[in-house]
Amino acid sequence: MKTFFALSLLLAICSANAADVRMPDLSGVTDKGLKIEIYSELSPISINQIHSWHIRVLNGNEESLELELLQVFGGMPEHDHGLPTQPEVTTRLDNGDYLLEGVRFHMQGHWQLQVEVQYAGVDDTAIIDFDLQ
């Protein structure tokens, strides 16, 4: 009986911790192998609502990098137009994420983001493709 109780308690704790882990809304890899994770305050990402993102940039050891520059550009390649806003990185958060404010998408379809980073004097870029429904 004690073993059953201990296993039940362990399972409950593991399940609670797994529920706390959030998957990124968007992700990609830079040309030089850095991992880009984007966590949107709107999840799922939707159209016609200005919102913010937390952007995490990780090296090969899954450690957050302190960047000299982080910029996000984007648009709809099939429609030949960019984002309807000009989102800006405003701060680096305590957990190492960067806060990108002013994100908005104005129509459904295929979007492409260009995430440009600079660290230790090195420029790097990730292209992230996704579809909004």
Coordinates of C-alpha atoms in Angstrom, one line a residue, residues 1-132:
M1 CA 0.0 0.0 0.0
K2 CA 2.8 2.4 0.9
T3 CA 4.5 1.6 -2.4
F4 CA 1.3 2.3 -4.4
F5 CA 0.9 5.6 -2.5
A6 CA 4.5 6.6 -3.2
L7 CA 4.2 5.8 -6.9
S8 CA 0.9 7.7 -7.2
L9 CA 2.5 10.7 -5.5
L10 CA 5.5 10.5 -7.8
L11 CA 3.3 10.3 -10.9
A12 CA 1.3 13.3 -9.8
I13 CA 4.4 15.4 -9.3
C14 CA 5.9 14.4 -12.6
S15 CA 2.6 15.2 -14.4
A16 CA 2.4 18.6 -12.7
N17 CA 6.0 19.4 -13.8
A18 CA 5.3 18.3 -17.4
A19 CA 2.2 20.5 -17.5
D20 CA 4.4 23.5 -16.6
V21 CA 6.6 23.1 -19.7
R22 CA 5.4 25.1 -22.6
M23 CA 6.3 24.4 -26.1
P24 CA 7.3 27.4 -28.3
D25 CA 4.7 28.8 -30.6
L26 CA 7.3 29.1 -33.3
S27 CA 10.9 27.9 -33.6
G28 CA 13.8 27.7 -35.9
V29 CA 17.6 27.3 -36.3
T30 CA 20.0 30.0 -37.4
D31 CA 22.6 29.4 -40.2
K32 CA 25.2 28.8 -37.5
G33 CA 23.1 26.5 -35.4
L34 CA 21.6 28.6 -32.7
K35 CA 18.1 27.6 -31.6
I36 CA 15.4 30.3 -31.8
E37 CA 12.2 29.8 -29.7
I38 CA 9.3 32.2 -29.8
Y39 CA 6.6 32.2 -27.1
S40 CA 3.6 34.4 -28.0
E41 CA 1.3 36.0 -25.5
L42 CA -1.4 35.0 -27.9
S43 CA -1.4 31.3 -28.2
P44 CA -2.4 30.2 -30.7
I45 CA -1.1 33.2 -32.7
S46 CA -4.1 35.0 -34.3
I47 CA -4.7 37.9 -36.7
N48 CA -5.5 41.5 -36.0
Q49 CA -4.3 41.7 -32.4
I50 CA -1.2 43.5 -31.4
H51 CA 0.7 41.4 -29.0
S52 CA 4.2 40.6 -27.6
W53 CA 6.6 37.7 -27.9
H54 CA 9.3 36.3 -25.7
I55 CA 12.2 35.2 -27.8
R56 CA 14.8 32.8 -26.5
V57 CA 18.1 32.2 -28.3
L58 CA 20.0 29.1 -27.2
N59 CA 23.5 27.8 -28.1
G60 CA 24.3 24.1 -28.6
N61 CA 24.4 23.6 -24.8
E62 CA 20.8 24.9 -24.5
E63 CA 22.1 28.0 -22.8
S64 CA 20.5 31.5 -23.4
L65 CA 22.8 33.8 -25.2
E66 CA 23.3 37.5 -24.4
L67 CA 23.0 39.2 -27.8
E68 CA 24.4 42.4 -29.1
L69 CA 21.5 42.7 -31.5
L70 CA 18.1 41.0 -32.1
Q71 CA 15.8 42.1 -34.9
V72 CA 12.7 40.4 -36.4
F73 CA 11.4 41.2 -39.9
G74 CA 8.7 39.3 -41.7
G75 CA 6.1 39.2 -44.4
M76 CA 4.0 37.1 -46.8
P77 CA 6.3 36.0 -49.6
E78 CA 3.4 35.0 -51.9
H79 CA 1.8 38.5 -51.5
D80 CA 5.1 40.4 -51.6
H81 CA 4.4 42.5 -48.4
G82 CA 5.9 42.8 -45.0
L83 CA 4.5 42.9 -41.5
P84 CA 1.8 45.5 -40.9
T85 CA 3.8 46.7 -37.8
Q86 CA 7.4 47.2 -37.0
P87 CA 8.0 45.1 -33.9
E88 CA 10.8 46.1 -31.6
V89 CA 12.9 44.3 -29.0
T90 CA 12.5 46.4 -25.9
T91 CA 14.2 44.6 -23.1
R92 CA 16.1 41.4 -22.0
L93 CA 14.1 39.7 -19.3
D94 CA 15.4 38.1 -16.1
N95 CA 15.2 34.6 -17.5
G96 CA 17.4 35.6 -20.6
D97 CA 14.5 35.9 -23.0
Y98 CA 14.0 39.0 -25.1
L99 CA 10.7 40.9 -25.2
L100 CA 9.5 41.8 -28.7
E101 CA 6.6 44.2 -28.7
G102 CA 4.2 45.4 -31.4
V103 CA 3.7 42.1 -33.3
R104 CA 0.5 41.9 -35.5
F105 CA -0.6 39.8 -38.4
H106 CA -3.4 41.2 -40.5
M107 CA -4.4 38.2 -42.7
Q108 CA -4.4 34.4 -42.8
G109 CA -1.9 32.5 -44.9
H110 CA 1.8 31.7 -45.2
W111 CA 4.1 34.0 -43.3
Q112 CA 7.9 34.1 -43.1
L113 CA 10.0 35.6 -40.3
Q114 CA 13.6 36.6 -40.6
V115 CA 15.3 36.7 -37.1
E116 CA 18.7 38.4 -37.1
V117 CA 21.0 38.1 -34.2
Q118 CA 24.5 39.3 -33.4
Y119 CA 26.6 37.8 -30.6
A120 CA 30.3 38.1 -30.0
G121 CA 30.6 40.1 -33.2
V122 CA 29.1 37.3 -35.3
D123 CA 26.0 37.9 -37.4
D124 CA 23.5 35.1 -37.8
T125 CA 20.0 34.6 -39.3
A126 CA 17.1 32.2 -39.0
I127 CA 14.2 32.0 -41.4
I128 CA 11.0 30.7 -39.8
D129 CA 8.0 29.8 -42.0
F130 CA 4.5 29.2 -40.7
D131 CA 0.9 29.4 -41.6
L132 CA -1.8 31.3 -39.8

